[in-house]
Short mmCIF file of C-alpha atoms and ligand atoms in Angstrom, two decimals:
data_model
loop_
_atom_site.label_atom_id
_atom_site.label_comp_id
_atom_site.label_asym_id
_atom_site.label_seq_id
_atom_site.Cartn_x
_atom_site.Cartn_y
_atom_site.Cartn_z
CA UNK E 125 0.00 0.00 0.02
CA UNK E 126 2.73 2.36 1.07
CA UNK E 127 4.67 1.42 -2.08
CA UNK E 128 1.57 2.06 -4.27
CA UNK E 129 1.06 5.52 -2.80
CA UNK E 130 4.70 6.35 -3.22
CA UNK E 131 4.60 5.37 -6.93
CA UNK E 132 1.44 7.46 -7.66
CA UNK E 133 3.02 10.55 -5.93
CA UNK E 134 6.12 9.97 -8.00
CA UNK E 135 3.98 9.91 -11.14
CA UNK E 136 2.26 13.19 -10.25
CA UNK E 137 5.59 14.84 -9.41
CA UNK E 138 7.08 13.58 -12.68
CA UNK E 139 4.13 14.85 -14.67
CA UNK E 140 4.30 18.23 -12.87
CA UNK E 141 8.04 18.38 -13.56
CA UNK E 142 7.35 17.50 -17.25
CA UNK E 143 4.67 20.24 -17.45
CA UNK E 144 6.97 22.75 -15.71
CA UNK E 145 9.83 21.85 -17.97
CA UNK E 146 7.56 22.13 -21.03
CA UNK E 147 6.52 25.64 -19.71
CA UNK E 148 10.17 26.56 -19.11
CA UNK E 149 11.19 25.33 -22.58
CA UNK E 150 8.29 26.79 -24.53
CA UNK E 151 9.15 30.26 -25.76
CA UNK E 152 7.64 33.29 -24.05
CA UNK E 153 4.87 34.66 -26.31
CA UNK E 154 5.18 38.28 -27.44
CA UNK E 155 2.46 40.60 -28.77
CA UNK E 156 3.25 43.92 -30.49
CA UNK E 157 0.94 46.92 -30.17
CA UNK E 158 1.90 49.15 -33.13
CA UNK E 159 3.63 48.17 -36.39
CA UNK E 160 5.27 51.51 -37.33
CA UNK E 161 8.92 52.51 -37.48
CA UNK E 162 9.97 50.80 -34.27
CA UNK E 163 7.30 48.03 -34.17
CA UNK E 164 8.23 46.72 -37.61
CA UNK E 165 11.95 46.93 -36.76
CA UNK E 166 11.27 44.91 -33.58
CA UNK E 167 9.50 42.25 -35.73
CA UNK E 168 12.47 42.24 -38.11
CA UNK E 169 15.09 41.89 -35.36
CA UNK E 170 13.09 39.08 -33.71
CA UNK E 171 12.63 37.28 -37.08
CA UNK E 172 16.22 37.63 -38.26
CA UNK E 173 18.03 37.08 -34.92
CA UNK E 174 15.92 34.01 -33.99
CA UNK E 175 16.64 34.65 -30.35
CA UNK E 176 15.93 31.63 -28.09
CA UNK E 177 13.06 31.68 -25.60
CA UNK E 178 10.82 34.26 -27.24
CA UNK E 179 8.19 33.99 -29.99
CA UNK E 180 6.24 36.79 -31.68
CA UNK E 181 2.64 35.56 -31.76
CA UNK E 182 0.46 38.67 -32.32
CA UNK E 183 0.63 42.09 -34.06
CA UNK E 184 -1.99 44.71 -33.39
CA UNK E 185 -2.43 47.86 -35.53
CA UNK E 186 -5.37 49.79 -36.92
CA UNK E 187 -6.10 49.21 -40.57
CA UNK E 188 -4.20 45.94 -40.38
CA UNK E 189 -4.66 45.04 -44.07
CA UNK E 190 -2.42 48.00 -45.06
CA UNK E 191 0.27 46.89 -42.55
CA UNK E 192 0.15 43.24 -43.54
CA UNK E 193 0.83 44.01 -47.16
CA UNK E 194 3.63 46.52 -46.44
CA UNK E 195 7.22 45.67 -47.31
CA UNK E 196 8.04 45.68 -43.61
CA UNK E 197 5.62 42.80 -43.02
CA UNK E 198 7.54 40.43 -45.34
CA UNK E 199 9.79 39.20 -42.48
CA UNK E 200 6.80 38.45 -40.16
CA UNK E 201 6.35 34.67 -39.75
CA UNK E 202 3.11 33.24 -41.16
CA UNK E 203 2.15 31.94 -37.71
CA UNK E 204 1.74 35.48 -36.34
CA UNK E 205 -1.88 36.57 -35.75
CA UNK E 206 -2.57 40.05 -37.09
CA UNK E 207 -5.40 41.98 -35.51
CA UNK E 208 -7.00 45.42 -35.21
CA UNK E 209 -8.92 44.41 -32.12
CA UNK E 210 -7.03 45.12 -28.85
CA UNK E 211 -9.11 42.55 -26.99
CA UNK E 212 -7.48 39.79 -29.13
CA UNK E 213 -4.19 40.81 -27.52
CA UNK E 214 -5.61 41.18 -24.04
CA UNK E 215 -7.19 37.71 -24.19
CA UNK E 216 -4.28 36.08 -25.95
CA UNK E 217 -1.63 33.86 -24.29
CA UNK E 218 0.99 36.52 -24.92
CA UNK E 219 2.94 37.07 -21.69
CA UNK E 220 4.76 40.22 -22.82
CA UNK E 221 2.95 43.04 -24.59
CA UNK E 222 5.19 45.48 -26.39
CA UNK E 223 3.59 48.96 -26.77
CA UNK E 224 5.03 50.87 -29.73
CA UNK E 225 2.08 53.09 -30.68
CA UNK E 226 3.15 56.19 -28.82
CA UNK E 227 0.93 58.90 -27.18
CA UNK E 228 -1.01 58.85 -23.93
CA UNK E 229 -4.40 57.63 -25.18
CA UNK E 230 -5.24 54.81 -25.80
CA UNK E 231 -1.78 53.52 -24.87
CA UNK E 232 -2.14 54.22 -21.15
CA UNK E 233 -5.55 52.52 -20.75
CA UNK E 234 -4.42 49.46 -22.75
CA UNK E 235 -1.19 49.09 -20.82
CA UNK E 236 -3.19 49.25 -17.57
CA UNK E 237 -5.46 46.45 -18.82
CA UNK E 238 -2.49 44.32 -19.87
CA UNK E 239 -0.72 44.78 -16.47
CA UNK E 240 -3.95 44.01 -14.58
CA UNK E 241 -4.33 40.83 -16.71
CA UNK E 242 -0.87 39.70 -15.51
CA UNK E 243 1.01 40.53 -18.69
CA UNK E 244 4.40 42.29 -18.51
CA UNK E 245 4.77 45.39 -20.69
CA UNK E 246 7.75 46.70 -22.64
CA UNK E 247 7.38 50.24 -24.01
CA UNK E 248 9.42 52.93 -25.73
CA UNK E 249 6.78 55.62 -24.96
CA UNK E 250 8.60 58.52 -23.19
CA UNK E 251 5.54 60.76 -22.85
CA UNK E 252 3.60 58.00 -21.16
CA UNK E 253 6.46 57.09 -18.79
CA UNK E 254 7.31 60.71 -17.99
CA UNK E 255 3.66 61.69 -17.17
CA UNK E 256 2.15 58.44 -15.94
CA UNK E 257 5.13 56.24 -15.01
CA UNK E 258 4.73 56.45 -11.23
CA UNK E 259 1.19 55.06 -11.20
CA UNK E 260 1.95 52.49 -13.95
CA UNK E 261 4.97 51.10 -12.04
CA UNK E 262 2.73 50.78 -8.89
CA UNK E 263 0.14 48.91 -10.96
CA UNK E 264 2.79 46.54 -12.38
CA UNK E 265 4.17 45.84 -8.85
CA UNK E 266 0.64 45.22 -7.57
CA UNK E 267 0.08 42.53 -10.19
CA UNK E 268 3.59 41.04 -9.90
CA UNK E 269 4.56 41.84 -13.50
CA UNK E 270 7.14 44.05 -15.09
CA UNK E 271 6.91 47.44 -16.91
CA UNK E 272 10.19 48.06 -18.72
CA UNK E 273 11.08 51.14 -20.80
CA UNK E 274 14.73 50.91 -21.79
CA UNK E 275 14.07 52.45 -25.22
CA UNK E 276 12.18 55.47 -23.90
CA UNK E 277 15.36 57.62 -23.58
CA UNK E 278 18.19 57.73 -26.13
CA UNK E 279 16.73 54.94 -28.33
CA UNK E 280 19.53 52.42 -28.90
CA UNK E 281 21.88 53.79 -26.24
CA UNK E 282 21.43 51.59 -23.09
CA UNK E 283 21.35 54.57 -20.72
CA UNK E 284 18.35 53.40 -18.74
CA UNK E 285 19.56 49.80 -18.07
CA UNK E 286 23.07 51.19 -17.71
CA UNK E 287 22.03 53.57 -14.92
CA UNK E 288 19.70 51.08 -13.29
CA UNK E 289 21.94 48.01 -13.32
CA UNK E 290 25.37 49.49 -13.54
CA UNK E 291 25.14 52.70 -11.46
CA UNK E 292 22.50 51.81 -8.91
CA UNK E 293 25.26 51.62 -6.31
CA UNK E 294 26.40 55.17 -6.81
CA UNK E 295 24.73 58.38 -5.62
CA UNK E 296 24.19 60.23 -8.90
CA UNK E 297 23.96 63.96 -8.26
CA UNK E 298 23.87 65.29 -11.80
CA UNK E 299 22.85 64.24 -15.28
CA UNK E 300 23.38 66.24 -18.40
CA UNK E 301 23.43 65.55 -22.10
CA UNK E 302 21.78 65.43 -25.44
CA UNK E 303 18.65 63.36 -25.70
CA UNK E 304 16.96 64.85 -28.75
CA UNK E 305 18.59 63.73 -32.02
CA UNK E 306 16.60 66.17 -34.16
CA UNK E 307 17.94 69.21 -32.25
CA UNK E 308 21.43 67.76 -32.33
CA UNK E 309 21.21 67.25 -36.12
CA UNK E 310 20.06 70.87 -36.61
CA UNK E 311 22.63 72.43 -34.26
CA UNK E 312 25.58 70.34 -35.41
CA UNK E 313 24.77 71.25 -39.06
CA UNK E 314 24.52 74.94 -38.09
CA UNK E 315 28.00 74.60 -36.59
CA UNK E 316 29.33 74.46 -40.18
CA UNK E 317 27.60 77.70 -41.15
CA UNK E 318 24.11 76.60 -42.24
CA UNK E 319 21.01 78.64 -41.32
CA UNK E 320 18.34 77.26 -38.93
CA UNK E 321 15.42 77.34 -41.45
CA UNK E 322 17.35 75.52 -44.17
CA UNK E 323 18.61 72.81 -41.84
CA UNK E 324 15.14 72.31 -40.28
CA UNK E 325 13.75 71.84 -43.83
CA UNK E 326 16.46 69.24 -44.53
CA UNK E 327 15.70 67.48 -41.22
CA UNK E 328 12.01 67.32 -42.22
CA UNK E 329 12.93 65.99 -45.64
CA UNK E 330 15.07 63.23 -44.05
CA UNK E 331 12.29 62.26 -41.63
CA UNK E 332 14.26 63.47 -38.57
CA UNK E 333 11.79 66.27 -37.78
CA UNK E 334 7.96 66.31 -37.85
CA UNK E 335 5.97 68.67 -40.11
CA UNK E 336 5.25 70.52 -36.79
CA UNK E 337 8.72 70.40 -35.17
CA UNK E 338 7.67 72.09 -31.92
CA UNK E 339 8.00 68.97 -29.63
CA UNK E 340 11.64 68.66 -30.64
CA UNK E 341 12.89 72.21 -31.19
CA UNK E 342 10.98 73.76 -28.28
CA UNK E 343 12.33 71.11 -25.87
CA UNK E 344 9.14 69.19 -24.85
CA UNK E 345 10.41 65.82 -26.13
CA UNK E 346 13.72 66.25 -24.29
CA UNK E 347 12.10 67.32 -21.01
CA UNK E 348 9.97 64.14 -20.93
CA UNK E 349 13.25 62.15 -21.28
CA UNK E 350 14.97 64.32 -18.67
CA UNK E 351 12.16 63.50 -16.22
CA UNK E 352 12.60 59.76 -16.88
CA UNK E 353 16.37 60.07 -16.34
CA UNK E 354 15.73 62.05 -13.11
CA UNK E 355 13.55 59.24 -11.80
CA UNK E 356 16.08 56.50 -12.40
CA UNK E 357 19.32 58.44 -11.74
CA UNK E 358 18.34 60.98 -9.07
CA UNK E 359 15.36 58.96 -7.72
CA UNK E 360 13.35 62.12 -8.14
CA UNK E 361 9.84 62.22 -9.55
CA UNK E 362 9.35 65.51 -11.41
CA UNK E 363 6.30 67.15 -13.00
CA UNK E 364 7.39 67.44 -16.68
CA UNK E 365 5.35 70.60 -17.14
CA UNK E 366 7.33 72.27 -14.39
CA UNK E 367 10.70 71.76 -16.10
CA UNK E 368 11.97 74.96 -17.81
CA UNK E 369 12.45 74.75 -21.59
CA UNK E 370 13.93 77.12 -24.12
CA UNK E 371 13.57 76.84 -27.93
CA UNK E 372 16.54 76.33 -30.24
CA UNK E 373 14.68 78.20 -33.03
CA UNK E 374 16.19 81.58 -32.00
CA UNK E 375 19.79 80.39 -32.51
CA UNK E 376 21.46 81.87 -35.60
CA UNK E 377 24.60 81.05 -37.57
CA UNK E 378 26.31 84.12 -35.98
CA UNK E 379 25.94 82.51 -32.51
CA UNK E 380 28.17 79.63 -33.61
CA UNK E 381 30.79 82.12 -34.80
CA UNK E 382 30.79 83.83 -31.44
CA UNK E 383 30.63 80.52 -29.54
CA UNK E 384 33.73 79.33 -31.43
CA UNK E 385 35.61 82.50 -30.35
CA UNK E 386 34.72 81.51 -26.74
CA UNK E 387 36.06 77.93 -27.29
CA UNK E 388 32.51 76.53 -27.34
CA UNK E 389 29.78 75.18 -29.59
CA UNK E 390 26.02 75.20 -29.06
CA UNK E 391 23.93 72.13 -28.20
CA UNK E 392 20.42 71.51 -26.79
CA UNK E 393 21.38 70.35 -23.34
CA UNK E 394 19.05 68.63 -20.87
CA UNK E 395 20.39 68.87 -17.36
CA UNK E 396 19.15 67.99 -13.88
CA UNK E 397 20.97 68.31 -10.63
CA UNK E 398 20.08 67.32 -7.06
CA UNK E 399 20.45 70.01 -4.44
CA UNK E 400 19.10 68.89 -1.07
CA UNK E 401 15.39 68.11 -1.64
CA UNK E 402 15.18 70.23 -4.80
CA UNK E 403 16.03 69.37 -8.39
CA UNK E 404 17.41 72.07 -10.67
CA UNK E 405 16.40 71.10 -14.24
CA UNK E 406 16.38 72.79 -17.60
CA UNK E 407 16.27 71.93 -21.30
CA UNK E 408 17.77 74.69 -23.39
CA UNK E 409 20.36 75.50 -26.05
CA UNK E 410 23.59 76.18 -24.18
CA UNK E 411 27.18 77.07 -24.98
CA UNK E 412 29.22 73.86 -24.39
CA UNK E 413 33.00 73.94 -24.16
CA UNK E 414 34.56 72.19 -27.14
CA UNK E 415 36.49 70.04 -24.61
CA UNK E 416 33.30 68.66 -23.14
CA UNK E 417 32.10 65.22 -24.32
CA UNK E 418 28.69 66.85 -24.91
CA UNK E 419 30.25 68.88 -27.72
CA UNK E 420 31.54 65.78 -29.48
CA UNK E 421 28.16 64.38 -30.49
CA UNK E 422 27.11 65.17 -34.08
CA UNK E 423 24.04 64.46 -36.22
CA UNK E 424 21.34 62.43 -34.55
CA UNK E 425 23.70 61.04 -31.90
CA UNK E 426 22.64 61.15 -28.23
CA UNK E 427 24.96 61.52 -25.26
CA UNK E 428 24.25 61.36 -21.53
CA UNK E 429 26.83 62.12 -18.84
CA UNK E 430 26.09 61.06 -15.25
CA UNK E 431 28.08 62.37 -12.30
CA UNK E 432 28.20 60.11 -9.29
CA UNK E 433 29.40 60.83 -5.77
CA UNK E 434 31.58 57.68 -5.68
CA UNK E 435 32.10 56.69 -9.31
CA UNK E 436 32.61 60.09 -10.92
CA UNK E 437 31.52 60.81 -14.48
CA UNK E 438 30.17 58.09 -16.89
CA UNK E 439 29.38 58.85 -20.53
CA UNK E 440 26.73 57.00 -22.59
CA UNK E 441 26.63 57.70 -26.31
CA UNK E 442 25.27 56.32 -29.58
CA UNK E 443 22.27 56.37 -31.93
CA UNK E 444 19.39 57.97 -30.09
CA UNK E 445 16.70 57.16 -32.58
CA UNK E 446 15.78 55.18 -35.68
CA UNK E 447 13.88 51.96 -36.09
CA UNK E 448 16.70 49.45 -35.70
CA UNK E 449 18.74 51.05 -32.90
CA UNK E 450 15.49 51.54 -30.93
CA UNK E 451 14.44 48.00 -31.73
CA UNK E 452 17.62 46.68 -30.23
CA UNK E 453 16.76 48.37 -26.89
CA UNK E 454 13.16 47.00 -27.06
CA UNK E 455 14.26 43.45 -27.90
CA UNK E 456 16.86 43.58 -25.10
CA UNK E 457 14.05 44.54 -22.73
CA UNK E 458 11.91 41.64 -24.08
CA UNK E 459 14.75 39.17 -23.44
CA UNK E 460 15.36 40.55 -19.94
CA UNK E 461 11.66 40.16 -19.03
CA UNK E 462 11.44 36.72 -20.75
CA UNK E 463 14.45 35.54 -18.73
CA UNK E 464 12.93 36.89 -15.52
CA UNK E 465 15.76 39.41 -14.97
CA UNK E 466 14.45 41.61 -12.20
CA UNK E 467 15.26 45.28 -12.66
CA UNK E 468 16.95 47.13 -9.76
CA UNK E 469 14.42 49.20 -7.91
CA UNK E 470 15.23 52.04 -5.46
CA UNK E 471 12.76 54.34 -3.68
CA UNK E 472 11.70 57.38 -5.68
CA UNK E 473 10.37 60.64 -4.10
CA UNK E 474 8.32 63.40 -5.59
CA UNK E 475 10.61 66.51 -5.79
CA UNK E 476 10.16 70.23 -6.38
CA UNK E 477 11.79 71.45 -9.52
CA UNK E 478 13.37 74.80 -10.34
CA UNK E 479 14.99 76.16 -13.48
CA UNK E 480 17.46 78.24 -11.48
CA UNK E 481 21.19 77.65 -12.13
CA UNK E 482 24.25 79.66 -11.21
CA UNK E 483 26.22 79.92 -14.47
CA UNK E 484 28.00 82.34 -16.73
CA UNK E 485 25.76 83.58 -19.53
CA UNK E 486 26.06 84.47 -23.22
CA UNK E 487 23.99 87.45 -24.33
CA UNK E 488 23.65 88.21 -28.03
CA UNK E 489 22.24 91.57 -29.05
CA UNK E 490 21.15 92.74 -32.52
CA UNK E 491 21.07 96.57 -32.46
CA UNK E 492 20.68 99.58 -34.61
CA UNK E 493 24.11 100.87 -33.55
CA UNK E 494 24.16 104.26 -31.68
CA UNK E 495 26.52 105.71 -29.08
CA UNK E 496 25.77 104.65 -25.50
CA UNK E 497 24.38 101.17 -26.17
CA UNK E 498 27.12 99.29 -24.31
CA UNK E 499 26.92 101.60 -21.30
CA UNK E 500 23.12 101.10 -21.22
CA UNK E 501 23.60 97.32 -21.24
CA UNK E 502 26.31 97.52 -18.57
CA UNK E 503 23.93 99.62 -16.45
CA UNK E 504 21.08 97.12 -16.78
CA UNK E 505 23.42 94.29 -15.81
CA UNK E 506 24.95 96.23 -12.89
CA UNK E 507 21.43 97.01 -11.62
CA UNK E 508 20.76 93.26 -11.07
CA UNK E 509 24.34 92.60 -9.81
CA UNK E 510 25.59 90.73 -12.89
CA UNK E 511 29.24 91.34 -13.93
CA UNK E 512 30.41 91.51 -17.51
CA UNK E 513 33.18 89.02 -18.34
CA UNK E 514 33.84 89.88 -22.03
CA UNK E 515 32.49 91.77 -25.02
CA UNK E 516 32.83 90.44 -28.55
CA UNK E 517 32.08 92.22 -31.81
CA UNK E 518 32.96 90.56 -35.15
CA UNK E 519 33.67 92.89 -38.05
CA UNK E 520 31.72 92.92 -41.30
CA UNK E 521 28.12 93.47 -40.12
CA UNK E 522 26.04 96.57 -41.04
CA UNK E 523 25.77 99.23 -38.34
CA UNK E 524 21.96 99.36 -38.59
CA UNK E 525 21.77 95.56 -37.81
CA UNK E 526 24.76 94.80 -35.67
CA UNK E 527 25.06 91.55 -33.74
CA UNK E 528 27.44 91.60 -30.78
CA UNK E 529 27.93 89.52 -27.64
CA UNK E 530 28.49 90.06 -23.97
CA UNK E 531 29.34 87.25 -21.59
CA UNK E 532 28.76 87.49 -17.88
CA UNK E 533 30.43 86.00 -14.84
CA UNK E 534 28.32 83.34 -13.08
CA UNK E 535 24.92 84.64 -12.04
CA UNK E 536 21.52 83.15 -11.36
CA UNK E 537 19.10 82.43 -14.21
CA UNK E 538 16.41 84.64 -12.60
CA UNK E 539 18.90 87.49 -12.27
CA UNK E 540 19.97 87.48 -15.91
CA UNK E 541 16.31 87.06 -17.02
CA UNK E 542 15.42 90.26 -15.16
CA UNK E 543 18.23 92.16 -16.94
CA UNK E 544 17.23 90.71 -20.33
CA UNK E 545 13.61 91.80 -19.82
CA UNK E 546 14.82 95.36 -19.08
CA UNK E 547 17.29 95.46 -21.99
CA UNK E 548 14.67 94.13 -24.46
CA UNK E 549 12.83 97.43 -24.01
CA UNK E 550 15.78 99.57 -25.23
CA UNK E 551 14.92 101.47 -28.46
CA UNK E 552 18.11 100.25 -30.20
CA UNK E 553 17.22 96.51 -29.77
CA UNK E 554 15.97 95.07 -33.09
CA UNK E 555 15.05 91.76 -31.41
CA UNK E 556 14.89 90.34 -27.89
CA UNK E 557 18.44 89.64 -26.68
CA UNK E 558 19.32 85.91 -26.87
CA UNK E 559 20.43 84.57 -23.44
CA UNK E 560 22.17 81.22 -23.21
CA UNK E 561 23.81 79.44 -20.24
CA UNK E 562 27.45 78.63 -20.69
CA UNK E 563 28.01 75.08 -19.46
CA UNK E 564 31.13 74.75 -17.38
CA UNK E 565 32.49 71.59 -15.85
CA UNK E 566 32.13 72.77 -12.21
CA UNK E 567 29.03 74.92 -12.46
CA UNK E 568 26.55 74.83 -9.61
CA UNK E 569 22.85 74.84 -9.17
CA UNK E 570 21.56 77.46 -6.74
N1 LIG H 298 11.15 56.31 -33.98
C1 LIG H 298 12.17 56.35 -33.14
O1 LIG H 298 13.33 56.54 -33.50
C2 LIG H 298 11.87 56.18 -31.70
C3 LIG H 298 12.96 56.25 -30.80
C4 LIG H 298 12.72 56.07 -29.40
C5 LIG H 298 11.40 55.91 -28.96
N2 LIG H 298 10.36 55.92 -29.87
C6 LIG H 298 9.01 55.73 -29.35
O2 LIG H 298 8.52 54.46 -29.87
C7 LIG H 298 7.10 54.59 -30.02
C8 LIG H 298 6.72 54.26 -31.47
O3 LIG H 298 7.37 55.20 -32.31
P1 LIG H 298 7.43 55.02 -33.91
O4 LIG H 298 8.41 55.96 -34.42
O5 LIG H 298 7.48 53.57 -34.28
O6 LIG H 298 5.93 55.52 -34.31
P2 LIG H 298 5.10 55.28 -35.65
O7 LIG H 298 6.04 54.96 -36.78
O8 LIG H 298 4.14 56.36 -35.76
O9 LIG H 298 4.37 53.89 -35.30
C9 LIG H 298 3.21 53.85 -34.48
C10 LIG H 298 2.33 52.67 -34.98
O10 LIG H 298 1.28 52.53 -34.08
C11 LIG H 298 0.04 52.59 -34.78
N3 LIG H 298 -0.94 53.24 -33.97
C12 LIG H 298 -0.78 54.43 -33.32
N4 LIG H 298 -1.93 54.74 -32.62
C13 LIG H 298 -2.76 53.66 -32.79
C14 LIG H 298 -4.06 53.40 -32.33
N5 LIG H 298 -4.72 54.24 -31.55
N6 LIG H 298 -4.61 52.25 -32.71
C15 LIG H 298 -3.99 51.39 -33.52
N7 LIG H 298 -2.72 51.59 -34.02
C16 LIG H 298 -2.11 52.74 -33.63
C17 LIG H 298 0.34 53.41 -36.06
O11 LIG H 298 -0.54 53.14 -37.08
P3 LIG H 298 -0.70 54.06 -38.36
O12 LIG H 298 0.39 53.69 -39.28
O13 LIG H 298 -2.06 53.75 -38.86
O14 LIG H 298 -0.60 55.46 -37.87
C18 LIG H 298 1.77 52.98 -36.35
O15 LIG H 298 1.82 51.80 -37.14
C19 LIG H 298 6.71 56.00 -29.60
O16 LIG H 298 6.34 55.98 -28.25
C20 LIG H 298 8.04 56.76 -29.75
O17 LIG H 298 8.11 57.88 -28.90
C21 LIG H 298 10.59 56.07 -31.22
#
């Protein structure tokens, strides 16, 4: 009797082990939401790399007939189920849903449903993670699944997993860098003498910039990414709308000529710095010393520099956008989730944000030249307590439309903004003075 019971228990255990081993060996099923630039590249990488342990089973997109017959669909295995009904994904056996549609709605609601249904989610959606990340991460934790977003910042550059896994042991106090490839393409082309409008038109022609380029050139895309980086590097949850932004559209070719005389170039820099319980954050075109790694990135390259209390500076750089580089980041996330790699998690706190920095500034004026202009500007700066460091005037410009530059010693952003507002009212000013921070290696937030 005892022997009989033992043998039936052994049979059950063996059959359980067989079932478990079948589950372990059967590939993790993947569903894609969105078959656009990144979604189709993810399908191509999965099909061509034939990575073990994962299997693409479903693709969702609206107007699926158009997508199925596209050239990008040729690599998709015949076994994949195409659908334009989200519920087919929700009720499928896919364990990982990969959201690559973009935008807040319907992506947020659908991701919530997938997490609540016990499916892990991989996304590249920076707006969604910047604005709704905190509550989505809580929901994922509640249901014991993962929400991973390695491609949401800097596309193919593994800055998010690099910070989480590789720098979690440091105390990062500052992050700065270039996280918008469109602005970097425009500004690095202007470095060689091209005008803003012409380069923007080229960028639109090449598909680097949207017909309405505001999200890129006015800094809104970069500030969403800066907020994501602040969460993982500074453990600070920021309100993206509270982060100061400044457009690159007011930069002119002459600014690069003056920047060069100062040993600098101009880049759209996103920077955030921890100061007690407050985060100083800003996305703006800034003068960057040519010796800084940030100045070395050209074209659509991205670059992020982290500064840690113990480990010092670490630089991440590479292709920040594009279907295939971004797909590499997405597929890496898929593999990590499929192999049950648990991401490092550290407590994150909601933090106040200010755009105030203590930095030297570059002021470019375009004036109808008359005697007394420089003394008027010096007076306006003295009134707020800002000291002039240098004055530059290149020859060859007409007197009635003369661009010249003043740089200041380090002063607060709010101080210089007060002086600029006063100087903008001078009769001689043909346009509002352009005011840019000059990035220095040891500058401080205030
Ligand atoms: N492209 C990059 O280099 C890059 C880099 C990093 C991160 N990302 C992020 O990756 C995500 C995808 O970007 P992408 O460049 O691949 O965008 P995309 O080319 O516009 O692709 C989005 C796809 O989703 C579909 N879609 C959008 N809304 C939908 C809806 N409500 N219902 C059904 N289908 C919908 C679109 O269909 P239609 O074709 O019908 O519009 C399209 O096929 C975004 O969050 C983006 O910010 C992109």
